[in-house]
CSV table of C-alpha atoms and ligand atoms in Angstrom, one decimal:
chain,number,residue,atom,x,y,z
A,112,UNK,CA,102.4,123.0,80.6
A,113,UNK,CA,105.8,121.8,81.7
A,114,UNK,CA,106.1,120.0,84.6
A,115,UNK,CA,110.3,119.6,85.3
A,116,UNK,CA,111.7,117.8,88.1
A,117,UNK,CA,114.3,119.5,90.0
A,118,UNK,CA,116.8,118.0,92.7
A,119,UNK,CA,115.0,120.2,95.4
A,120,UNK,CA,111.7,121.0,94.1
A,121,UNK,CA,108.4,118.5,93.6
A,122,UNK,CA,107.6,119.8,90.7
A,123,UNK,CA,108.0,123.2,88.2
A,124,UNK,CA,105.2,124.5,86.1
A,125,UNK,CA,106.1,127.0,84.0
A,126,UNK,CA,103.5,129.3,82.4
A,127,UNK,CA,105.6,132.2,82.4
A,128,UNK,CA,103.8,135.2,80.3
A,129,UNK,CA,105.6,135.8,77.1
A,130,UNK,CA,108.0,138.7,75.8
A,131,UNK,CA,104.9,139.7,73.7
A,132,UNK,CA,102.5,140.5,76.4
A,133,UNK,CA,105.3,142.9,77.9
A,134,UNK,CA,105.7,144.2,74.5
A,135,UNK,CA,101.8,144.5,73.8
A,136,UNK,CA,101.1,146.2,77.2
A,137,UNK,CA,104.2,148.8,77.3
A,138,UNK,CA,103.6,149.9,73.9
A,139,UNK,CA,99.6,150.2,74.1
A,140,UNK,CA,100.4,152.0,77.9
A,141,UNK,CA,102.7,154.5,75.8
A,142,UNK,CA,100.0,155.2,73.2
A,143,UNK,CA,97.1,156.5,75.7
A,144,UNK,CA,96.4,159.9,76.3
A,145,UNK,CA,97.6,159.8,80.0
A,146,UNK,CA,100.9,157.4,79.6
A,147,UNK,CA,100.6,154.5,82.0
A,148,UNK,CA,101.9,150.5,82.6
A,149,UNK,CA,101.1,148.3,84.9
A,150,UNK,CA,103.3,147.6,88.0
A,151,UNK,CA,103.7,143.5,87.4
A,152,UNK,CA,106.4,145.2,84.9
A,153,UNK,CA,108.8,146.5,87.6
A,154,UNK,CA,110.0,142.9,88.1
A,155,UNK,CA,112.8,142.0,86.2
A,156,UNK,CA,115.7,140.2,88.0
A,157,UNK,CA,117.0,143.9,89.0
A,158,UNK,CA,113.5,144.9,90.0
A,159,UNK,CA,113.1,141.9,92.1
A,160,UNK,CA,116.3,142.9,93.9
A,161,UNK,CA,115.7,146.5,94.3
A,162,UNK,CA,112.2,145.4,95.9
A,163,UNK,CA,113.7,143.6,98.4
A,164,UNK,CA,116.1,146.5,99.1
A,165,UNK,CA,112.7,149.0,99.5
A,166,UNK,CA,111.4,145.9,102.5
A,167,UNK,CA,114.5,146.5,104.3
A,168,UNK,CA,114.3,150.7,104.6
A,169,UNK,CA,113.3,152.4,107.2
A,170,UNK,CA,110.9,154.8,105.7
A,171,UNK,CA,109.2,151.3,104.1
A,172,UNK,CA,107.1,150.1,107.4
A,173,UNK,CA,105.1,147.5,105.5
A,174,UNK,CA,107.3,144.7,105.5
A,175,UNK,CA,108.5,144.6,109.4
A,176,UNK,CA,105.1,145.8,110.6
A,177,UNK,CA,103.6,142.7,108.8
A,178,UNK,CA,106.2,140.3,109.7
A,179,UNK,CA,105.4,141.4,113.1
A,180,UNK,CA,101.9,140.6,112.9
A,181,UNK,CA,102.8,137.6,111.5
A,182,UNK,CA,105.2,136.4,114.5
A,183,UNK,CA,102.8,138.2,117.4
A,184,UNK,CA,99.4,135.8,116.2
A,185,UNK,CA,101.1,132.9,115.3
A,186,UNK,CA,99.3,131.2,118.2
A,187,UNK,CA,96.0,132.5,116.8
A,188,UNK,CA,96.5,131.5,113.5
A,189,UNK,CA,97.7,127.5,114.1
A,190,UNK,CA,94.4,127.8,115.9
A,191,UNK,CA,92.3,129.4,113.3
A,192,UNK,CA,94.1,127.6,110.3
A,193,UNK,CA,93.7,123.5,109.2
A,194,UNK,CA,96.6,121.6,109.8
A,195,UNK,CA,98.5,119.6,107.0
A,196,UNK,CA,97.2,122.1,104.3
A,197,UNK,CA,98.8,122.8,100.6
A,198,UNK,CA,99.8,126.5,101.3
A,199,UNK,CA,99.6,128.6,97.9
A,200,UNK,CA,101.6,132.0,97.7
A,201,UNK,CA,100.7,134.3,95.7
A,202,UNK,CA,103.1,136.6,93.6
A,203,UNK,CA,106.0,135.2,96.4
A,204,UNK,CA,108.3,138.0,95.9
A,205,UNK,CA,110.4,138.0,99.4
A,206,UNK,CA,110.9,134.5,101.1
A,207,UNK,CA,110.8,136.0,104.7
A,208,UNK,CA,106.8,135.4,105.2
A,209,UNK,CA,106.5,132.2,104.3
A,210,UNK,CA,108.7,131.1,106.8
A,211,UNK,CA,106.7,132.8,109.3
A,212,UNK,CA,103.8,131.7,108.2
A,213,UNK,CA,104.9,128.7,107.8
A,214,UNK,CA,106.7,128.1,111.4
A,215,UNK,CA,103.0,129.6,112.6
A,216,UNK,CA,101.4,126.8,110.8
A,217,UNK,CA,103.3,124.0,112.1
A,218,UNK,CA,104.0,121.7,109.1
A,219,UNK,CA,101.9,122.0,105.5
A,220,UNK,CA,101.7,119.2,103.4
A,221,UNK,CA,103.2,121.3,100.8
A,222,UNK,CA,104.2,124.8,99.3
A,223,UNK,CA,103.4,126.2,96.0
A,224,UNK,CA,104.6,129.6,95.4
A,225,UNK,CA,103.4,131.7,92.4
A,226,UNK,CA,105.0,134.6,91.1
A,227,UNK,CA,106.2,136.0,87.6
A,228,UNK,CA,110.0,136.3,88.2
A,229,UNK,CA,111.3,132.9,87.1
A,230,UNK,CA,114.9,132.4,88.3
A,231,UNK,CA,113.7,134.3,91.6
A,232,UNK,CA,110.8,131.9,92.0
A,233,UNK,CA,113.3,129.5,91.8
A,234,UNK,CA,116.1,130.7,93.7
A,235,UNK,CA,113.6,131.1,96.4
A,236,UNK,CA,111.7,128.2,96.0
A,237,UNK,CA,114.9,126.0,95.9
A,238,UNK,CA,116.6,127.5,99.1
A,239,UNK,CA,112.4,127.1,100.7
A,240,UNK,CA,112.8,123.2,99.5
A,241,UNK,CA,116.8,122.6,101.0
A,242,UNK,CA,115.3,123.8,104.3
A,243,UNK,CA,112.0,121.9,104.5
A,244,UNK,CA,112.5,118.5,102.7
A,245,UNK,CA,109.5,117.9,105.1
A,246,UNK,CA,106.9,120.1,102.8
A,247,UNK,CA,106.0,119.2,98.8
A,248,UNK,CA,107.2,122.3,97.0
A,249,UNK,CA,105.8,122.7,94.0
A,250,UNK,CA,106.9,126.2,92.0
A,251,UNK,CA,104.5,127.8,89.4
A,252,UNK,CA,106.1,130.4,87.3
A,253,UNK,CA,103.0,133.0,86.3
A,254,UNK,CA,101.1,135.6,86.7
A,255,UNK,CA,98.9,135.4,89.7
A,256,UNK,CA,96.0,137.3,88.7
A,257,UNK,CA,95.8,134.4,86.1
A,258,UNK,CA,94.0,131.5,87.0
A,259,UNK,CA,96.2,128.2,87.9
A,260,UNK,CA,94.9,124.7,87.6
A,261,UNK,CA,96.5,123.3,90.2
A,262,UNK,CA,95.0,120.0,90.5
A,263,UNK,CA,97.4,117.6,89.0
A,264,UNK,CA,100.2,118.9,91.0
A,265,UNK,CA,99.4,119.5,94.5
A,266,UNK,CA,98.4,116.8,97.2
A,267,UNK,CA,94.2,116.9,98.2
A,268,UNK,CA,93.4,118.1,101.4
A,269,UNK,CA,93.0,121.5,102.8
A,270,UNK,CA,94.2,125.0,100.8
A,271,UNK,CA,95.2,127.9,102.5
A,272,UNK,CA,95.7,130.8,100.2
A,273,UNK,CA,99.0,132.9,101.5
A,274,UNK,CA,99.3,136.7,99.8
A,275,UNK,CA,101.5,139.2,102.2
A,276,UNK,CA,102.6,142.2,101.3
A,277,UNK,CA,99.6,144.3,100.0
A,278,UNK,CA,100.1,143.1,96.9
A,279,UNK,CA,96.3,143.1,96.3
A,280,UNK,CA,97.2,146.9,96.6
A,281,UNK,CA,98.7,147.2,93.2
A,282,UNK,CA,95.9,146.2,91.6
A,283,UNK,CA,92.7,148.5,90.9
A,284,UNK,CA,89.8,148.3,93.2
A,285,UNK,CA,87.7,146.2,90.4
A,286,UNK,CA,90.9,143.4,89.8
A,287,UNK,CA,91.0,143.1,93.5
A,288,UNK,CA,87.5,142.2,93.9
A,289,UNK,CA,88.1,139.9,90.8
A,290,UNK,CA,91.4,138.3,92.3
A,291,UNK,CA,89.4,137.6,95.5
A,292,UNK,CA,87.0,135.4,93.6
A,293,UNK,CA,89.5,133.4,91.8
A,294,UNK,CA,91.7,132.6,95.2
A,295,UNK,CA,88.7,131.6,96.5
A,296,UNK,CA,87.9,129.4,93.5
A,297,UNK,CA,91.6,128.1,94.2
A,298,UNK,CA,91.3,127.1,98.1
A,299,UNK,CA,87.6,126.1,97.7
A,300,UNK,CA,84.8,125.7,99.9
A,301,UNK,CA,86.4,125.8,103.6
A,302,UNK,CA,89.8,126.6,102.6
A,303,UNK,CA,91.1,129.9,103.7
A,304,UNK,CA,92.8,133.1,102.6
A,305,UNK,CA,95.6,134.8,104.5
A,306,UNK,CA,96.0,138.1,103.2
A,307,UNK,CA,97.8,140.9,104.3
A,308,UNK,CA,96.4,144.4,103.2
A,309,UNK,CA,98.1,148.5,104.2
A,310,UNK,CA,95.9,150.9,106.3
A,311,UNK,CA,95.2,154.1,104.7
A,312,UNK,CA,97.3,156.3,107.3
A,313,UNK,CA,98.4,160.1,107.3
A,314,UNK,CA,99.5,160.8,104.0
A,315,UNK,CA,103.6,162.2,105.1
A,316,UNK,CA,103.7,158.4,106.6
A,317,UNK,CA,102.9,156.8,103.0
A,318,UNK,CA,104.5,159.2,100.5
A,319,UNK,CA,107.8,158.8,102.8
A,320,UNK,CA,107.8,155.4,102.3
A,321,UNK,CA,107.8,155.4,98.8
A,322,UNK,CA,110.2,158.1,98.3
A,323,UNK,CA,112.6,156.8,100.7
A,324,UNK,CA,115.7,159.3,101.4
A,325,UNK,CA,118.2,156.8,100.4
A,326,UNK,CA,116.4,156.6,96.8
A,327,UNK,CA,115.8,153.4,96.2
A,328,UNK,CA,112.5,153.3,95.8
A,329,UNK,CA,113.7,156.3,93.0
A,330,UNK,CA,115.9,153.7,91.5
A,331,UNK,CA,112.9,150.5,91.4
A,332,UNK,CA,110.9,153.2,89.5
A,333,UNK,CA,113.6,154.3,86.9
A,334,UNK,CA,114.6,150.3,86.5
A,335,UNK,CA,111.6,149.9,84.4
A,336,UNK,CA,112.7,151.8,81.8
A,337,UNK,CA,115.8,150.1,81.6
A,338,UNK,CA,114.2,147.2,81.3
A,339,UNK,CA,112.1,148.1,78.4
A,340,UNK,CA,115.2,149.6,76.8
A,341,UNK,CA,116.7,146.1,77.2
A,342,UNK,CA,113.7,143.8,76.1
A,343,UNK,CA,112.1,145.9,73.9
A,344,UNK,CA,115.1,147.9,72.0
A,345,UNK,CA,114.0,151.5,73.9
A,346,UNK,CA,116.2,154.0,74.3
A,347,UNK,CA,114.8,156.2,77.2
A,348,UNK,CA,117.2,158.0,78.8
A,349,UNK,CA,116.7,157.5,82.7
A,350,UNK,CA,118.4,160.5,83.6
A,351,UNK,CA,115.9,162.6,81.5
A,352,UNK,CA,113.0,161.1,83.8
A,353,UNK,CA,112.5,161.5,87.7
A,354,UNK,CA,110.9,160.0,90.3
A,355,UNK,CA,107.6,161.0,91.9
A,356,UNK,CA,105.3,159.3,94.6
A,357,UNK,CA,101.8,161.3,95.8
A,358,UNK,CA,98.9,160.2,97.8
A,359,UNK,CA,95.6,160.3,95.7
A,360,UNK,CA,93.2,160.8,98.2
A,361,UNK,CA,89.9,160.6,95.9
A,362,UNK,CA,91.4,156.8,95.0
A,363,UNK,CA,92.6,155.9,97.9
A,364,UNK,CA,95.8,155.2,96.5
A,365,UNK,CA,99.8,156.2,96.3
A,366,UNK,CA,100.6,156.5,92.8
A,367,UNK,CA,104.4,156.8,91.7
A,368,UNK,CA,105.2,158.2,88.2
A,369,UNK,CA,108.2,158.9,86.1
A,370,UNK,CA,108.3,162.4,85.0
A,371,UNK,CA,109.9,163.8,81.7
A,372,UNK,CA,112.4,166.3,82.6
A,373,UNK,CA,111.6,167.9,79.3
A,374,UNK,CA,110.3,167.6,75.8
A,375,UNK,CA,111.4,164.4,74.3
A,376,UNK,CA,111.2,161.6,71.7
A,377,UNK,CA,111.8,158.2,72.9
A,378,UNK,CA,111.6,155.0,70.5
A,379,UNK,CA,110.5,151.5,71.8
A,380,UNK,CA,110.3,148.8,69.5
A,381,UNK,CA,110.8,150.6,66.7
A,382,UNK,CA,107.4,153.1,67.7
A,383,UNK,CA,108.3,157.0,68.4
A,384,UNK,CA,106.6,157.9,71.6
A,385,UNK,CA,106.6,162.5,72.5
A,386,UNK,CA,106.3,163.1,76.1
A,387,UNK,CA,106.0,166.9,77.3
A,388,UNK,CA,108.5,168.5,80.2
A,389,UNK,CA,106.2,167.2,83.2
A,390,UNK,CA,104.5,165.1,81.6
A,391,UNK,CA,104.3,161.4,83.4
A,392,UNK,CA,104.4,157.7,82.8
A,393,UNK,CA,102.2,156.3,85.8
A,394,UNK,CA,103.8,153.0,86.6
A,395,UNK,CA,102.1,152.4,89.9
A,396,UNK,CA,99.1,152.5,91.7
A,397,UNK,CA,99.3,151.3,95.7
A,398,UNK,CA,95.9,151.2,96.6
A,399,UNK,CA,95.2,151.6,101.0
A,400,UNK,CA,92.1,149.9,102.6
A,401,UNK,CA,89.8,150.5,105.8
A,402,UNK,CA,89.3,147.4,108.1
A,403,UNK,CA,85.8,147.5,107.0
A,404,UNK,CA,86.4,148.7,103.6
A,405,UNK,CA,88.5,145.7,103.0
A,406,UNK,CA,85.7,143.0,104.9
A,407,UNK,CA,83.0,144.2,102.9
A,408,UNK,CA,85.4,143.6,99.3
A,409,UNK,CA,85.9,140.1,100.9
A,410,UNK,CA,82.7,139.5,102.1
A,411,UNK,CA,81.3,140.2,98.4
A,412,UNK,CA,83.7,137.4,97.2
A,413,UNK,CA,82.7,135.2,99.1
A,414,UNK,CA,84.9,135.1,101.9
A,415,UNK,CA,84.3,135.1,105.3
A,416,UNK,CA,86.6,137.3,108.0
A,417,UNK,CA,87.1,135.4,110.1
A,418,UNK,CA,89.9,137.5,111.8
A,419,UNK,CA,91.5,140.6,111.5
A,420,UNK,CA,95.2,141.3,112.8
A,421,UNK,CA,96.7,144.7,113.1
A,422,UNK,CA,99.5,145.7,114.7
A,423,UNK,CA,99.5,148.5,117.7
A,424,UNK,CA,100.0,151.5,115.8
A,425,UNK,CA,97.5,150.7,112.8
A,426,UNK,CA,99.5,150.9,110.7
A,427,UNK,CA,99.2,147.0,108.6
A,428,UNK,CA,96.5,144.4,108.5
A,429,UNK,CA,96.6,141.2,108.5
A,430,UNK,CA,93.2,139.4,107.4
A,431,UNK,CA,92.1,136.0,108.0
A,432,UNK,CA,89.6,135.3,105.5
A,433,UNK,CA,87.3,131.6,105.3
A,434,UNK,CA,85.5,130.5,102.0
A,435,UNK,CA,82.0,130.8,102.2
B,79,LIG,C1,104.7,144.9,96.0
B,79,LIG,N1,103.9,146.1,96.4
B,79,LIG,C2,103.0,145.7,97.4
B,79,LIG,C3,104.7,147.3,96.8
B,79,LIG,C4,103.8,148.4,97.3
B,79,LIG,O1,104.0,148.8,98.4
B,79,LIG,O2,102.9,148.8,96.6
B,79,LIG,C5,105.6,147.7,95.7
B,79,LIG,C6,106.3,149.0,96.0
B,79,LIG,N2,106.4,150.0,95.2
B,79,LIG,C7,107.1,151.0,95.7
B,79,LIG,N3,107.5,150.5,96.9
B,79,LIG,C8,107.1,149.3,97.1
């Protein structure tokens, strides 16, 4: 555990994952019978970038749809919400939310965000600190699903758990449940979550946004394998491999794959992997809720919805969740 000081930040853990868990997981995804990794890959400094491209497209409602949620309750949710709270973000890709949030809240104690992409974490955690030399920031470099001890390093008082964006989504329905347990072992008796989770909706609606026009989303996709022909010595070719988003409607989910163009031998540290003409690498599972499918998930972890927030077309929730 390293704790660094930092001219805007309180404090800097880093428990960043190492290169070999990205190895281990790309090359045992490669070796199953229906190819597949996990979408915590896709963020690499060019990932992160691209991501915050998709929030600003048109086809991609998600983002504005929750940010108007956010700005359209902030009344509601200083009411609902403790004030002087340690706010923890989890897997804070885009800094846009917290800021809302935030300004909703009134003034936390303090900020910790958690995500996986280290010099974004602290890029955004720095400019977050410059702005609000009011609020603690404390930045924890990791994967969220992990468990954080964040005792040492964040002031006592109330915890409000913060995690926009439907990231909860990318995981599978039994890691969600499991992720709900663990935030609410984070904020603790009486602390809160603040979750934002996508509706399921007509299908055209979702596979449109993630197979936006401008290609983008296309591009997010195909920067994975660039990124494990960079970390892990690969040499994928990424114009031998396209783009593909469908609606699962058995799962509940968008999935987005890569598909092989044709038949083709790619190596990846130093292993051969075959792939067929259509055959895919599924890199993404976005998984789309009910109101009451969701309350019930939370519910079972022990957390208490309190309120539910969505906007006028249905389209985005936003849920406001109490530990039980
Ligand atoms: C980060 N996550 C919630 C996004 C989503 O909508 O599942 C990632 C994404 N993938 C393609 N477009 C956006």
């Amino acid at each position: 555990m390293n704790i660094a000081a930092d001219t805007h930040l309180r404090g800097f853990l880093d428990l960043e994952p190492e290169l070999e868990d990205f190895r281990t997981a790309i090359l045992e995804g490669l070796a199953e019978p229906r190819k597949a990794t996990a979408a915590k890959f896709f963020y690499d400094e060019e990932g992160s970038r691209l991501f915050e491209r998709i929030c600003e497209l048109q086809e991609y409602y998600p983002t504005r749809t929750e940010c108007g949620i956010l700005r359209d309750h902030a009344a509601e949710l200083r009411r609902l919400l403790p004030e002087g709270a340690t706010v923890i973000e989890f897997g804070s890709g885009s800094a846009d939310k917290i800021r809302l949030f935030v300004q909703a809240l009134g003034r936390p104690q303090c900020y910790v965000p958690i995500d996986i992409s280290r010099d974004h974490l602290l890029d955004n955690a720095g400019a977050f600190a410059a702005e609000n030399p009011a609020i603690e920031v404390v930045a924890v470099c990791a994967d969220f699903t992990d468990p954080v001890r964040l005792d040492e390093v964040v002031p006592k008082g109330p915890r409000i758990g913060f995690f926009p964006g439907s990231t909860i989504g990318n995981l599978e329905r039994e890691e969600a449940a499991e992720f709900l347990r663990g935030a609410r072992r984070t904020v603790g008796q009486g602390g809160f979550l603040v979750i934002g989770v996508d509706l399921k909706k007509d299908p055209a609606i979702l596979e449109a946004a993630y197979d936006d026009a401008e290609g983008v989303t296309a591009a997010f996709n195909l920067n994975l394998l660039r990124r494990i022909n960079r970390e892990l010595d690969g040499d994928f070719e990424l114009n031998a491999f396209s783009h593909r988003a469908l609606w699962n409607d058995a799962e509940g989910r968008i999935e987005m794959h890569l598909v092989s163009e044709r038949d083709q031998a790619v190596a990846v540290a130093g292993r051969r992997f075959d792939f067929r003409e259509g055959e895919t690498l599924h890199t993404e599972n976005s998984h789309k809720y009910g109101l009451d499918e969701f309350r019930t998930m939370a519910e079972d972890a022990g957390l208490h919805a309190r309120r539910s927030l969505t906007d006028a077309n249905d389209l985005f929730s936003v849920h406001v969740l109490e530990a039980v």
